[in-house]
mmCIF file with all atom_site columns, C-alpha atoms and ligand atoms in Angstrom:
data_model
loop_
_atom_site.group_PDB
_atom_site.id
_atom_site.type_symbol
_atom_site.label_atom_id
_atom_site.label_alt_id
_atom_site.label_comp_id
_atom_site.label_asym_id
_atom_site.label_entity_id
_atom_site.label_seq_id
_atom_site.pdbx_PDB_ins_code
_atom_site.Cartn_x
_atom_site.Cartn_y
_atom_site.Cartn_z
_atom_site.occupancy
_atom_site.B_iso_or_equiv
_atom_site.pdbx_formal_charge
_atom_site.auth_seq_id
_atom_site.auth_comp_id
_atom_site.auth_asym_id
_atom_site.auth_atom_id
_atom_site.pdbx_PDB_model_num
ATOM   1   C CA  . MET A 1 1   ? 90.052  116.612 57.792  1.00 66.00 ? 1   MET A CA  1
ATOM   2   C CA  . PRO A 1 2   ? 92.926  114.796 59.658  1.00 72.00 ? 2   PRO A CA  1
ATOM   3   C CA  . GLU A 1 3   ? 94.240  111.541 58.030  1.00 85.00 ? 3   GLU A CA  1
ATOM   4   C CA  . ARG A 1 4   ? 92.768  108.399 59.647  1.00 92.00 ? 4   ARG A CA  1
ATOM   5   C CA  . LEU A 1 5   ? 95.451  106.307 61.247  1.00 96.00 ? 5   LEU A CA  1
ATOM   6   C CA  . GLY A 1 6   ? 93.708  102.940 61.921  1.00 97.00 ? 6   GLY A CA  1
ATOM   7   C CA  . CYS A 1 7   ? 91.305  100.837 63.846  1.00 97.00 ? 7   CYS A CA  1
ATOM   8   C CA  . LEU A 1 8   ? 91.943  99.610  67.456  1.00 98.00 ? 8   LEU A CA  1
ATOM   9   C CA  . PHE A 1 9   ? 90.469  96.176  68.239  1.00 98.00 ? 9   PHE A CA  1
ATOM   10  C CA  . TYR A 1 10  ? 89.654  95.826  71.915  1.00 98.00 ? 10  TYR A CA  1
ATOM   11  C CA  . SER A 1 11  ? 87.427  93.851  74.364  1.00 98.00 ? 11  SER A CA  1
ATOM   12  C CA  . SER A 1 12  ? 85.849  95.718  77.106  1.00 98.00 ? 12  SER A CA  1
ATOM   13  C CA  . GLY A 1 13  ? 87.271  93.707  79.818  1.00 98.00 ? 13  GLY A CA  1
ATOM   14  C CA  . SER A 1 14  ? 90.971  93.791  78.748  1.00 98.00 ? 14  SER A CA  1
ATOM   15  C CA  . PRO A 1 15  ? 93.236  95.893  80.967  1.00 98.00 ? 15  PRO A CA  1
ATOM   16  C CA  . TYR A 1 16  ? 95.838  95.835  78.109  1.00 98.00 ? 16  TYR A CA  1
ATOM   17  C CA  . ALA A 1 17  ? 93.445  97.184  75.556  1.00 98.00 ? 17  ALA A CA  1
ATOM   18  C CA  . ARG A 1 18  ? 92.232  99.753  78.022  1.00 98.00 ? 18  ARG A CA  1
ATOM   19  C CA  . ILE A 1 19  ? 95.737  101.123 78.273  1.00 98.00 ? 19  ILE A CA  1
ATOM   20  C CA  . CYS A 1 20  ? 95.764  101.768 74.573  1.00 98.00 ? 20  CYS A CA  1
ATOM   21  C CA  . ARG A 1 21  ? 92.176  103.076 74.517  1.00 98.00 ? 21  ARG A CA  1
ATOM   22  C CA  . MET A 1 22  ? 92.991  105.589 77.344  1.00 98.00 ? 22  MET A CA  1
ATOM   23  C CA  . ALA A 1 23  ? 96.242  106.596 75.672  1.00 98.00 ? 23  ALA A CA  1
ATOM   24  C CA  . VAL A 1 24  ? 94.399  107.302 72.243  1.00 98.00 ? 24  VAL A CA  1
ATOM   25  C CA  . LEU A 1 25  ? 92.042  109.565 74.173  1.00 98.00 ? 25  LEU A CA  1
ATOM   26  C CA  . GLU A 1 26  ? 94.806  111.152 76.230  1.00 98.00 ? 26  GLU A CA  1
ATOM   27  C CA  . VAL A 1 27  ? 97.063  111.944 73.288  1.00 97.00 ? 27  VAL A CA  1
ATOM   28  C CA  . GLY A 1 28  ? 94.312  113.508 71.202  1.00 95.00 ? 28  GLY A CA  1
ATOM   29  C CA  . LEU A 1 29  ? 94.244  110.840 68.522  1.00 96.00 ? 29  LEU A CA  1
ATOM   30  C CA  . ALA A 1 30  ? 90.628  109.736 69.047  1.00 97.00 ? 30  ALA A CA  1
ATOM   31  C CA  . ASP A 1 31  ? 89.331  111.369 65.973  1.00 95.00 ? 31  ASP A CA  1
ATOM   32  C CA  . ARG A 1 32  ? 91.918  109.442 63.792  1.00 96.00 ? 32  ARG A CA  1
ATOM   33  C CA  . ILE A 1 33  ? 91.685  106.005 65.421  1.00 97.00 ? 33  ILE A CA  1
ATOM   34  C CA  . SER A 1 34  ? 88.372  104.198 65.536  1.00 97.00 ? 34  SER A CA  1
ATOM   35  C CA  . GLU A 1 35  ? 87.566  101.372 67.872  1.00 98.00 ? 35  GLU A CA  1
ATOM   36  C CA  . VAL A 1 36  ? 86.066  97.863  67.199  1.00 98.00 ? 36  VAL A CA  1
ATOM   37  C CA  . GLU A 1 37  ? 85.051  95.551  69.852  1.00 98.00 ? 37  GLU A CA  1
ATOM   38  C CA  . THR A 1 38  ? 86.022  91.833  69.495  1.00 98.00 ? 38  THR A CA  1
ATOM   39  C CA  . THR A 1 39  ? 85.427  88.542  71.295  1.00 98.00 ? 39  THR A CA  1
ATOM   40  C CA  . LEU A 1 40  ? 88.381  86.580  72.421  1.00 98.00 ? 40  LEU A CA  1
ATOM   41  C CA  . ARG A 1 41  ? 89.346  83.004  72.376  1.00 96.00 ? 41  ARG A CA  1
ATOM   42  C CA  . ASP A 1 42  ? 86.685  82.478  69.740  1.00 97.00 ? 42  ASP A CA  1
ATOM   43  C CA  . PRO A 1 43  ? 87.197  81.221  66.153  1.00 98.00 ? 43  PRO A CA  1
ATOM   44  C CA  . GLU A 1 44  ? 84.735  83.783  64.988  1.00 98.00 ? 44  GLU A CA  1
ATOM   45  C CA  . ALA A 1 45  ? 86.469  86.660  66.738  1.00 98.00 ? 45  ALA A CA  1
ATOM   46  C CA  . ALA A 1 46  ? 86.466  89.889  64.610  1.00 98.00 ? 46  ALA A CA  1
ATOM   47  C CA  . VAL A 1 47  ? 90.186  90.433  65.273  1.00 98.00 ? 47  VAL A CA  1
ATOM   48  C CA  . LEU A 1 48  ? 91.266  87.100  63.805  1.00 98.00 ? 48  LEU A CA  1
ATOM   49  C CA  . PRO A 1 49  ? 91.306  88.025  60.177  1.00 98.00 ? 49  PRO A CA  1
ATOM   50  C CA  . TYR A 1 50  ? 93.775  90.829  61.056  1.00 98.00 ? 50  TYR A CA  1
ATOM   51  C CA  . SER A 1 51  ? 95.923  89.056  63.675  1.00 98.00 ? 51  SER A CA  1
ATOM   52  C CA  . PRO A 1 52  ? 96.498  85.360  64.081  1.00 98.00 ? 52  PRO A CA  1
ATOM   53  C CA  . VAL A 1 53  ? 97.590  85.973  67.651  1.00 98.00 ? 53  VAL A CA  1
ATOM   54  C CA  . GLY A 1 54  ? 93.915  86.755  68.438  1.00 98.00 ? 54  GLY A CA  1
ATOM   55  C CA  . ARG A 1 55  ? 94.667  89.129  71.266  1.00 98.00 ? 55  ARG A CA  1
ATOM   56  C CA  . VAL A 1 56  ? 93.817  92.622  72.131  1.00 98.00 ? 56  VAL A CA  1
ATOM   57  C CA  . PRO A 1 57  ? 94.943  95.315  71.812  1.00 98.00 ? 57  PRO A CA  1
ATOM   58  C CA  . ALA A 1 58  ? 95.391  95.033  68.005  1.00 98.00 ? 58  ALA A CA  1
ATOM   59  C CA  . LEU A 1 59  ? 95.776  98.216  65.947  1.00 98.00 ? 59  LEU A CA  1
ATOM   60  C CA  . VAL A 1 60  ? 95.150  97.826  62.278  1.00 98.00 ? 60  VAL A CA  1
ATOM   61  C CA  . LEU A 1 61  ? 96.731  100.492 60.235  1.00 97.00 ? 61  LEU A CA  1
ATOM   62  C CA  . GLN A 1 62  ? 95.395  102.116 57.028  1.00 95.00 ? 62  GLN A CA  1
ATOM   63  C CA  . ASP A 1 63  ? 97.773  99.833  54.930  1.00 96.00 ? 63  ASP A CA  1
ATOM   64  C CA  . GLY A 1 64  ? 96.658  96.703  56.717  1.00 96.00 ? 64  GLY A CA  1
ATOM   65  C CA  . THR A 1 65  ? 99.584  96.312  58.899  1.00 98.00 ? 65  THR A CA  1
ATOM   66  C CA  . THR A 1 66  ? 98.449  95.004  62.360  1.00 98.00 ? 66  THR A CA  1
ATOM   67  C CA  . LEU A 1 67  ? 100.298 96.178  65.410  1.00 98.00 ? 67  LEU A CA  1
ATOM   68  C CA  . THR A 1 68  ? 99.943  94.118  68.556  1.00 98.00 ? 68  THR A CA  1
ATOM   69  C CA  . GLU A 1 69  ? 101.530 94.387  72.181  1.00 98.00 ? 69  GLU A CA  1
ATOM   70  C CA  . THR A 1 70  ? 100.497 97.289  74.283  1.00 98.00 ? 70  THR A CA  1
ATOM   71  C CA  . SER A 1 71  ? 103.970 98.768  74.620  1.00 98.00 ? 71  SER A CA  1
ATOM   72  C CA  . LEU A 1 72  ? 104.515 98.781  70.808  1.00 98.00 ? 72  LEU A CA  1
ATOM   73  C CA  . VAL A 1 73  ? 101.194 100.358 70.143  1.00 98.00 ? 73  VAL A CA  1
ATOM   74  C CA  . LEU A 1 74  ? 102.020 103.140 72.583  1.00 98.00 ? 74  LEU A CA  1
ATOM   75  C CA  . GLY A 1 75  ? 105.332 103.782 70.936  1.00 97.00 ? 75  GLY A CA  1
ATOM   76  C CA  . TRP A 1 76  ? 103.542 104.061 67.549  1.00 97.00 ? 76  TRP A CA  1
ATOM   77  C CA  . LEU A 1 77  ? 101.147 106.562 69.054  1.00 97.00 ? 77  LEU A CA  1
ATOM   78  C CA  . ASP A 1 78  ? 104.210 108.549 70.135  1.00 97.00 ? 78  ASP A CA  1
ATOM   79  C CA  . ARG A 1 79  ? 105.598 108.386 66.602  1.00 96.00 ? 79  ARG A CA  1
ATOM   80  C CA  . MET A 1 80  ? 102.332 109.516 65.145  1.00 94.00 ? 80  MET A CA  1
ATOM   81  C CA  . GLY A 1 81  ? 102.691 112.771 67.009  1.00 91.00 ? 81  GLY A CA  1
ATOM   82  C CA  . GLY A 1 82  ? 100.516 112.125 70.036  1.00 89.00 ? 82  GLY A CA  1
ATOM   83  C CA  . THR A 1 83  ? 101.189 114.395 73.028  1.00 94.00 ? 83  THR A CA  1
ATOM   84  C CA  . PRO A 1 84  ? 102.179 113.967 75.770  1.00 96.00 ? 84  PRO A CA  1
ATOM   85  C CA  . ARG A 1 85  ? 104.500 111.077 74.828  1.00 97.00 ? 85  ARG A CA  1
ATOM   86  C CA  . MET A 1 86  ? 103.429 107.831 76.464  1.00 98.00 ? 86  MET A CA  1
ATOM   87  C CA  . LEU A 1 87  ? 106.666 105.806 76.361  1.00 98.00 ? 87  LEU A CA  1
ATOM   88  C CA  . PRO A 1 88  ? 109.209 107.063 78.810  1.00 97.00 ? 88  PRO A CA  1
ATOM   89  C CA  . THR A 1 89  ? 112.776 107.431 77.570  1.00 95.00 ? 89  THR A CA  1
ATOM   90  C CA  . GLU A 1 90  ? 114.612 107.681 80.753  1.00 97.00 ? 90  GLU A CA  1
ATOM   91  C CA  . PRO A 1 91  ? 115.472 104.658 82.895  1.00 98.00 ? 91  PRO A CA  1
ATOM   92  C CA  . ALA A 1 92  ? 113.368 105.622 85.998  1.00 97.00 ? 92  ALA A CA  1
ATOM   93  C CA  . GLY A 1 93  ? 110.196 106.047 83.819  1.00 98.00 ? 93  GLY A CA  1
ATOM   94  C CA  . LEU A 1 94  ? 110.937 102.732 81.940  1.00 98.00 ? 94  LEU A CA  1
ATOM   95  C CA  . ALA A 1 95  ? 111.485 100.875 85.177  1.00 98.00 ? 95  ALA A CA  1
ATOM   96  C CA  . ALA A 1 96  ? 108.259 102.266 86.634  1.00 98.00 ? 96  ALA A CA  1
ATOM   97  C CA  . CYS A 1 97  ? 106.268 101.143 83.522  1.00 98.00 ? 97  CYS A CA  1
ATOM   98  C CA  . GLY A 1 98  ? 107.908 97.693  83.468  1.00 98.00 ? 98  GLY A CA  1
ATOM   99  C CA  . ARG A 1 99  ? 107.070 97.205  87.109  1.00 98.00 ? 99  ARG A CA  1
ATOM   100 C CA  . VAL A 1 100 ? 103.416 97.732  86.578  1.00 98.00 ? 100 VAL A CA  1
ATOM   101 C CA  . LEU A 1 101 ? 103.270 95.669  83.368  1.00 98.00 ? 101 LEU A CA  1
ATOM   102 C CA  . GLY A 1 102 ? 104.983 92.815  85.178  1.00 98.00 ? 102 GLY A CA  1
ATOM   103 C CA  . LEU A 1 103 ? 102.329 93.043  87.856  1.00 98.00 ? 103 LEU A CA  1
ATOM   104 C CA  . LEU A 1 104 ? 99.593  92.987  85.251  1.00 98.00 ? 104 LEU A CA  1
ATOM   105 C CA  . ASP A 1 105 ? 101.049 89.923  83.390  1.00 98.00 ? 105 ASP A CA  1
ATOM   106 C CA  . GLY A 1 106 ? 100.982 88.193  86.780  1.00 98.00 ? 106 GLY A CA  1
ATOM   107 C CA  . ILE A 1 107 ? 97.451  89.133  87.560  1.00 98.00 ? 107 ILE A CA  1
ATOM   108 C CA  . ALA A 1 108 ? 96.350  87.942  84.095  1.00 98.00 ? 108 ALA A CA  1
ATOM   109 C CA  . VAL A 1 109 ? 97.811  84.488  84.848  1.00 98.00 ? 109 VAL A CA  1
ATOM   110 C CA  . TRP A 1 110 ? 96.201  84.457  88.255  1.00 98.00 ? 110 TRP A CA  1
ATOM   111 C CA  . ASN A 1 111 ? 92.819  85.516  86.654  1.00 98.00 ? 111 ASN A CA  1
ATOM   112 C CA  . ARG A 1 112 ? 93.039  82.922  83.998  1.00 98.00 ? 112 ARG A CA  1
ATOM   113 C CA  . GLU A 1 113 ? 93.371  80.210  86.588  1.00 98.00 ? 113 GLU A CA  1
ATOM   114 C CA  . LEU A 1 114 ? 90.250  81.685  88.335  1.00 98.00 ? 114 LEU A CA  1
ATOM   115 C CA  . ARG A 1 115 ? 88.307  81.375  85.139  1.00 97.00 ? 115 ARG A CA  1
ATOM   116 C CA  . ARG A 1 116 ? 88.933  77.684  84.978  1.00 97.00 ? 116 ARG A CA  1
ATOM   117 C CA  . PRO A 1 117 ? 86.523  75.042  86.615  1.00 96.00 ? 117 PRO A CA  1
ATOM   118 C CA  . GLU A 1 118 ? 87.751  74.701  90.152  1.00 95.00 ? 118 GLU A CA  1
ATOM   119 C CA  . HIS A 1 119 ? 89.070  71.202  89.637  1.00 97.00 ? 119 HIS A CA  1
ATOM   120 C CA  . GLU A 1 120 ? 91.358  72.416  86.858  1.00 97.00 ? 120 GLU A CA  1
ATOM   121 C CA  . ARG A 1 121 ? 92.932  75.325  88.910  1.00 97.00 ? 121 ARG A CA  1
ATOM   122 C CA  . SER A 1 122 ? 96.510  75.199  89.953  1.00 97.00 ? 122 SER A CA  1
ATOM   123 C CA  . PRO A 1 123 ? 96.860  76.139  93.657  1.00 97.00 ? 123 PRO A CA  1
ATOM   124 C CA  . GLY A 1 124 ? 100.596 76.515  93.105  1.00 98.00 ? 124 GLY A CA  1
ATOM   125 C CA  . VAL A 1 125 ? 100.242 78.953  90.278  1.00 98.00 ? 125 VAL A CA  1
ATOM   126 C CA  . ILE A 1 126 ? 97.609  80.996  92.243  1.00 98.00 ? 126 ILE A CA  1
ATOM   127 C CA  . ALA A 1 127 ? 99.783  81.078  95.320  1.00 98.00 ? 127 ALA A CA  1
ATOM   128 C CA  . LEU A 1 128 ? 102.762 82.287  93.288  1.00 98.00 ? 128 LEU A CA  1
ATOM   129 C CA  . GLU A 1 129 ? 100.890 84.984  91.440  1.00 98.00 ? 129 GLU A CA  1
ATOM   130 C CA  . ARG A 1 130 ? 99.317  86.191  94.769  1.00 98.00 ? 130 ARG A CA  1
ATOM   131 C CA  . THR A 1 131 ? 102.770 86.432  96.369  1.00 98.00 ? 131 THR A CA  1
ATOM   132 C CA  . ARG A 1 132 ? 104.081 88.268  93.305  1.00 98.00 ? 132 ARG A CA  1
ATOM   133 C CA  . ALA A 1 133 ? 101.198 90.716  93.277  1.00 98.00 ? 133 ALA A CA  1
ATOM   134 C CA  . ASP A 1 134 ? 101.571 91.384  97.048  1.00 98.00 ? 134 ASP A CA  1
ATOM   135 C CA  . ARG A 1 135 ? 105.296 92.002  96.549  1.00 98.00 ? 135 ARG A CA  1
ATOM   136 C CA  . VAL A 1 136 ? 104.858 94.367  93.737  1.00 98.00 ? 136 VAL A CA  1
ATOM   137 C CA  . GLY A 1 137 ? 101.911 96.079  95.317  1.00 98.00 ? 137 GLY A CA  1
ATOM   138 C CA  . ASN A 1 138 ? 104.027 96.842  98.339  1.00 98.00 ? 138 ASN A CA  1
ATOM   139 C CA  . ALA A 1 139 ? 106.717 98.259  96.174  1.00 98.00 ? 139 ALA A CA  1
ATOM   140 C CA  . LEU A 1 140 ? 104.257 100.438 94.408  1.00 98.00 ? 140 LEU A CA  1
ATOM   141 C CA  . GLU A 1 141 ? 102.829 101.659 97.756  1.00 98.00 ? 141 GLU A CA  1
ATOM   142 C CA  . ARG A 1 142 ? 106.353 103.009 98.546  1.00 98.00 ? 142 ARG A CA  1
ATOM   143 C CA  . ASP A 1 143 ? 106.703 104.318 95.012  1.00 98.00 ? 143 ASP A CA  1
ATOM   144 C CA  . VAL A 1 144 ? 103.509 106.320 95.047  1.00 98.00 ? 144 VAL A CA  1
ATOM   145 C CA  . ALA A 1 145 ? 104.033 107.476 98.618  1.00 98.00 ? 145 ALA A CA  1
ATOM   146 C CA  . ALA A 1 146 ? 107.372 108.890 97.376  1.00 98.00 ? 146 ALA A CA  1
ATOM   147 C CA  . GLY A 1 147 ? 105.729 110.772 94.583  1.00 98.00 ? 147 GLY A CA  1
ATOM   148 C CA  . GLY A 1 148 ? 106.019 108.237 91.773  1.00 98.00 ? 148 GLY A CA  1
ATOM   149 C CA  . TYR A 1 149 ? 103.577 107.708 89.005  1.00 98.00 ? 149 TYR A CA  1
ATOM   150 C CA  . ALA A 1 150 ? 102.785 111.468 88.939  1.00 98.00 ? 150 ALA A CA  1
ATOM   151 C CA  . ARG A 1 151 ? 103.151 111.930 85.225  1.00 97.00 ? 151 ARG A CA  1
ATOM   152 C CA  . LEU A 1 152 ? 100.593 110.767 82.754  1.00 98.00 ? 152 LEU A CA  1
ATOM   153 C CA  . ASP A 1 153 ? 102.535 108.195 80.656  1.00 98.00 ? 153 ASP A CA  1
ATOM   154 C CA  . ALA A 1 154 ? 102.613 104.535 79.875  1.00 98.00 ? 154 ALA A CA  1
ATOM   155 C CA  . GLY A 1 155 ? 103.411 103.678 83.508  1.00 98.00 ? 155 GLY A CA  1
ATOM   156 C CA  . TRP A 1 156 ? 100.581 105.816 84.804  1.00 98.00 ? 156 TRP A CA  1
ATOM   157 C CA  . LEU A 1 157 ? 98.024  104.294 82.297  1.00 98.00 ? 157 LEU A CA  1
ATOM   158 C CA  . ALA A 1 158 ? 99.290  100.734 83.191  1.00 98.00 ? 158 ALA A CA  1
ATOM   159 C CA  . LEU A 1 159 ? 98.878  101.393 86.838  1.00 98.00 ? 159 LEU A CA  1
ATOM   160 C CA  . VAL A 1 160 ? 95.404  102.804 86.644  1.00 98.00 ? 160 VAL A CA  1
ATOM   161 C CA  . ALA A 1 161 ? 94.267  100.120 84.298  1.00 98.00 ? 161 ALA A CA  1
ATOM   162 C CA  . THR A 1 162 ? 95.743  97.341  86.487  1.00 98.00 ? 162 THR A CA  1
ATOM   163 C CA  . LEU A 1 163 ? 94.243  98.781  89.698  1.00 98.00 ? 163 LEU A CA  1
ATOM   164 C CA  . GLY A 1 164 ? 90.925  99.226  87.787  1.00 98.00 ? 164 GLY A CA  1
ATOM   165 C CA  . TYR A 1 165 ? 91.074  95.652  86.621  1.00 98.00 ? 165 TYR A CA  1
ATOM   166 C CA  . CYS A 1 166 ? 91.563  94.485  90.209  1.00 98.00 ? 166 CYS A CA  1
ATOM   167 C CA  . THR A 1 167 ? 88.685  96.521  91.331  1.00 97.00 ? 167 THR A CA  1
ATOM   168 C CA  . ARG A 1 168 ? 86.119  95.297  88.840  1.00 98.00 ? 168 ARG A CA  1
ATOM   169 C CA  . ARG A 1 169 ? 87.445  91.968  87.272  1.00 98.00 ? 169 ARG A CA  1
ATOM   170 C CA  . HIS A 1 170 ? 89.895  90.576  89.665  1.00 98.00 ? 170 HIS A CA  1
ATOM   171 C CA  . THR A 1 171 ? 88.765  91.422  93.243  1.00 98.00 ? 171 THR A CA  1
ATOM   172 C CA  . ALA A 1 172 ? 90.416  88.191  94.368  1.00 98.00 ? 172 ALA A CA  1
ATOM   173 C CA  . TRP A 1 173 ? 93.389  90.475  95.033  1.00 98.00 ? 173 TRP A CA  1
ATOM   174 C CA  . ALA A 1 174 ? 92.278  92.917  97.789  1.00 97.00 ? 174 ALA A CA  1
ATOM   175 C CA  . TRP A 1 175 ? 95.101  95.385  96.915  1.00 98.00 ? 175 TRP A CA  1
ATOM   176 C CA  . ALA A 1 176 ? 93.661  98.565  98.604  1.00 97.00 ? 176 ALA A CA  1
ATOM   177 C CA  . GLY A 1 177 ? 93.094  97.816  102.239 1.00 96.00 ? 177 GLY A CA  1
ATOM   178 C CA  . THR A 1 178 ? 96.664  97.891  103.317 1.00 96.00 ? 178 THR A CA  1
ATOM   179 C CA  . ARG A 1 179 ? 98.022  100.377 100.741 1.00 98.00 ? 179 ARG A CA  1
ATOM   180 C CA  . PRO A 1 180 ? 96.597  103.639 101.583 1.00 98.00 ? 180 PRO A CA  1
ATOM   181 C CA  . ALA A 1 181 ? 98.853  105.733 99.288  1.00 98.00 ? 181 ALA A CA  1
ATOM   182 C CA  . LEU A 1 182 ? 98.104  103.470 96.339  1.00 98.00 ? 182 LEU A CA  1
ATOM   183 C CA  . ALA A 1 183 ? 94.324  103.707 97.133  1.00 98.00 ? 183 ALA A CA  1
ATOM   184 C CA  . ALA A 1 184 ? 94.504  107.462 97.327  1.00 98.00 ? 184 ALA A CA  1
ATOM   185 C CA  . TRP A 1 185 ? 96.464  107.658 94.006  1.00 98.00 ? 185 TRP A CA  1
ATOM   186 C CA  . PHE A 1 186 ? 93.891  105.376 92.372  1.00 98.00 ? 186 PHE A CA  1
ATOM   187 C CA  . ALA A 1 187 ? 90.921  107.433 93.598  1.00 98.00 ? 187 ALA A CA  1
ATOM   188 C CA  . ALA A 1 188 ? 92.503  110.630 92.070  1.00 98.00 ? 188 ALA A CA  1
ATOM   189 C CA  . ALA A 1 189 ? 93.571  108.833 88.751  1.00 98.00 ? 189 ALA A CA  1
ATOM   190 C CA  . ALA A 1 190 ? 90.212  107.272 88.338  1.00 98.00 ? 190 ALA A CA  1
ATOM   191 C CA  . ARG A 1 191 ? 88.626  110.695 87.931  1.00 98.00 ? 191 ARG A CA  1
ATOM   192 C CA  . ARG A 1 192 ? 90.165  111.128 84.405  1.00 98.00 ? 192 ARG A CA  1
ATOM   193 C CA  . ASP A 1 193 ? 87.480  111.062 81.730  1.00 98.00 ? 193 ASP A CA  1
ATOM   194 C CA  . SER A 1 194 ? 89.677  108.423 79.742  1.00 98.00 ? 194 SER A CA  1
ATOM   195 C CA  . PHE A 1 195 ? 89.303  106.127 82.667  1.00 98.00 ? 195 PHE A CA  1
ATOM   196 C CA  . GLN A 1 196 ? 85.520  106.697 83.123  1.00 98.00 ? 196 GLN A CA  1
ATOM   197 C CA  . VAL A 1 197 ? 84.628  106.097 79.469  1.00 98.00 ? 197 VAL A CA  1
ATOM   198 C CA  . THR A 1 198 ? 86.599  102.849 79.275  1.00 98.00 ? 198 THR A CA  1
ATOM   199 C CA  . MET A 1 199 ? 85.170  101.355 82.354  1.00 98.00 ? 199 MET A CA  1
ATOM   200 C CA  . PRO A 1 200 ? 85.097  97.378  82.138  1.00 98.00 ? 200 PRO A CA  1
ATOM   201 C CA  . PRO A 1 201 ? 82.036  95.397  83.199  1.00 97.00 ? 201 PRO A CA  1
ATOM   202 C CA  . LEU A 1 202 ? 82.076  93.608  86.496  1.00 97.00 ? 202 LEU A CA  1
ATOM   203 C CA  . SER A 1 203 ? 83.225  90.061  86.071  1.00 96.00 ? 203 SER A CA  1
ATOM   204 C CA  . GLY A 1 204 ? 82.300  88.420  89.519  1.00 92.00 ? 204 GLY A CA  1
ATOM   205 C CA  . ILE A 1 205 ? 85.942  87.275  90.087  1.00 95.00 ? 205 ILE A CA  1
HETATM 206 N N1  . GSH B 2 .   ? 101.355 90.982  76.037  1.00 66.14 ? 301 GSH B N1  1
HETATM 207 C C1  . GSH B 2 .   ? 100.111 91.476  75.490  1.00 66.14 ? 301 GSH B C1  1
HETATM 208 C C2  . GSH B 2 .   ? 98.926  90.909  76.289  1.00 66.14 ? 301 GSH B C2  1
HETATM 209 C C3  . GSH B 2 .   ? 97.597  91.208  75.713  1.00 66.14 ? 301 GSH B C3  1
HETATM 210 C C4  . GSH B 2 .   ? 96.606  90.214  76.299  1.00 66.14 ? 301 GSH B C4  1
HETATM 211 O O1  . GSH B 2 .   ? 96.989  89.210  76.965  1.00 66.14 ? 301 GSH B O1  1
HETATM 212 N N2  . GSH B 2 .   ? 95.390  90.412  76.023  1.00 66.14 ? 301 GSH B N2  1
HETATM 213 C C5  . GSH B 2 .   ? 94.257  89.432  76.513  1.00 66.14 ? 301 GSH B C5  1
HETATM 214 C C6  . GSH B 2 .   ? 93.118  90.367  77.006  1.00 66.14 ? 301 GSH B C6  1
HETATM 215 S S1  . GSH B 2 .   ? 93.495  91.103  78.501  1.00 66.14 ? 301 GSH B S1  1
HETATM 216 C C7  . GSH B 2 .   ? 93.822  88.656  75.254  1.00 66.14 ? 301 GSH B C7  1
HETATM 217 O O2  . GSH B 2 .   ? 93.596  89.258  74.232  1.00 66.14 ? 301 GSH B O2  1
HETATM 218 N N3  . GSH B 2 .   ? 93.512  87.430  75.482  1.00 66.14 ? 301 GSH B N3  1
HETATM 219 C C8  . GSH B 2 .   ? 92.913  86.560  74.540  1.00 66.14 ? 301 GSH B C8  1
HETATM 220 C C9  . GSH B 2 .   ? 93.760  85.304  74.300  1.00 66.14 ? 301 GSH B C9  1
HETATM 221 O O3  . GSH B 2 .   ? 94.691  85.040  75.027  1.00 66.14 ? 301 GSH B O3  1
HETATM 222 O O4  . GSH B 2 .   ? 93.426  84.589  73.301  1.00 66.14 ? 301 GSH B O4  1
HETATM 223 C C10 . GSH B 2 .   ? 100.108 93.066  75.430  1.00 66.14 ? 301 GSH B C10 1
HETATM 224 O O5  . GSH B 2 .   ? 100.950 93.613  76.138  1.00 66.14 ? 301 GSH B O5  1
HETATM 225 O O6  . GSH B 2 .   ? 99.292  93.598  74.657  1.00 66.14 ? 301 GSH B O6  1
#
């Protein structure tokens, strides 16, 4: 019986948690890490007794230590012997991963604006994040057309989770129409079982 490693708190809509959930499946640690769904931004959230930050992903280890932040969780999976390794070590891989995480951070800010009542939204923030997303999306189109994001690692997971988020929970960014290489890359990546079994619900945004 393999040693249990911990428990991963997630919410079904979170692209960050989805990156870690997919990683657990892809590196063969699913029988050692259980999953617990939690609400977010809720004083009763199941994750709060384990992490005052209250965000997902949060990985609670057997000794009670709670790891947060997607990249740190991925690094820990690598140290636990997950294969293939998720966190790149060479500059090109790190840059590719950082580029997508930067896109996802911007999309998350944009999405948060759209979840506010209309009169509370900031047009300036929305315009800035739309411009950022378009700029990074164009760079990713060139990257993918040149053969980038071919290896299944943290950058690959972040890209498929981000595009998946923008397909089901942030359709405000119509990323696919003008980016054929990225659209083809996503269609192929989305066939992975780890992507299919972590599909988020539609949000209507
Ligand atoms: N920097 C964090 C971001 C995680 C994050 O923002 N998670 C969102 C869900 S997508 C969350 O838990 N939000 C709840 C909140 O802000 O209270 C990471 O890389 O893991």
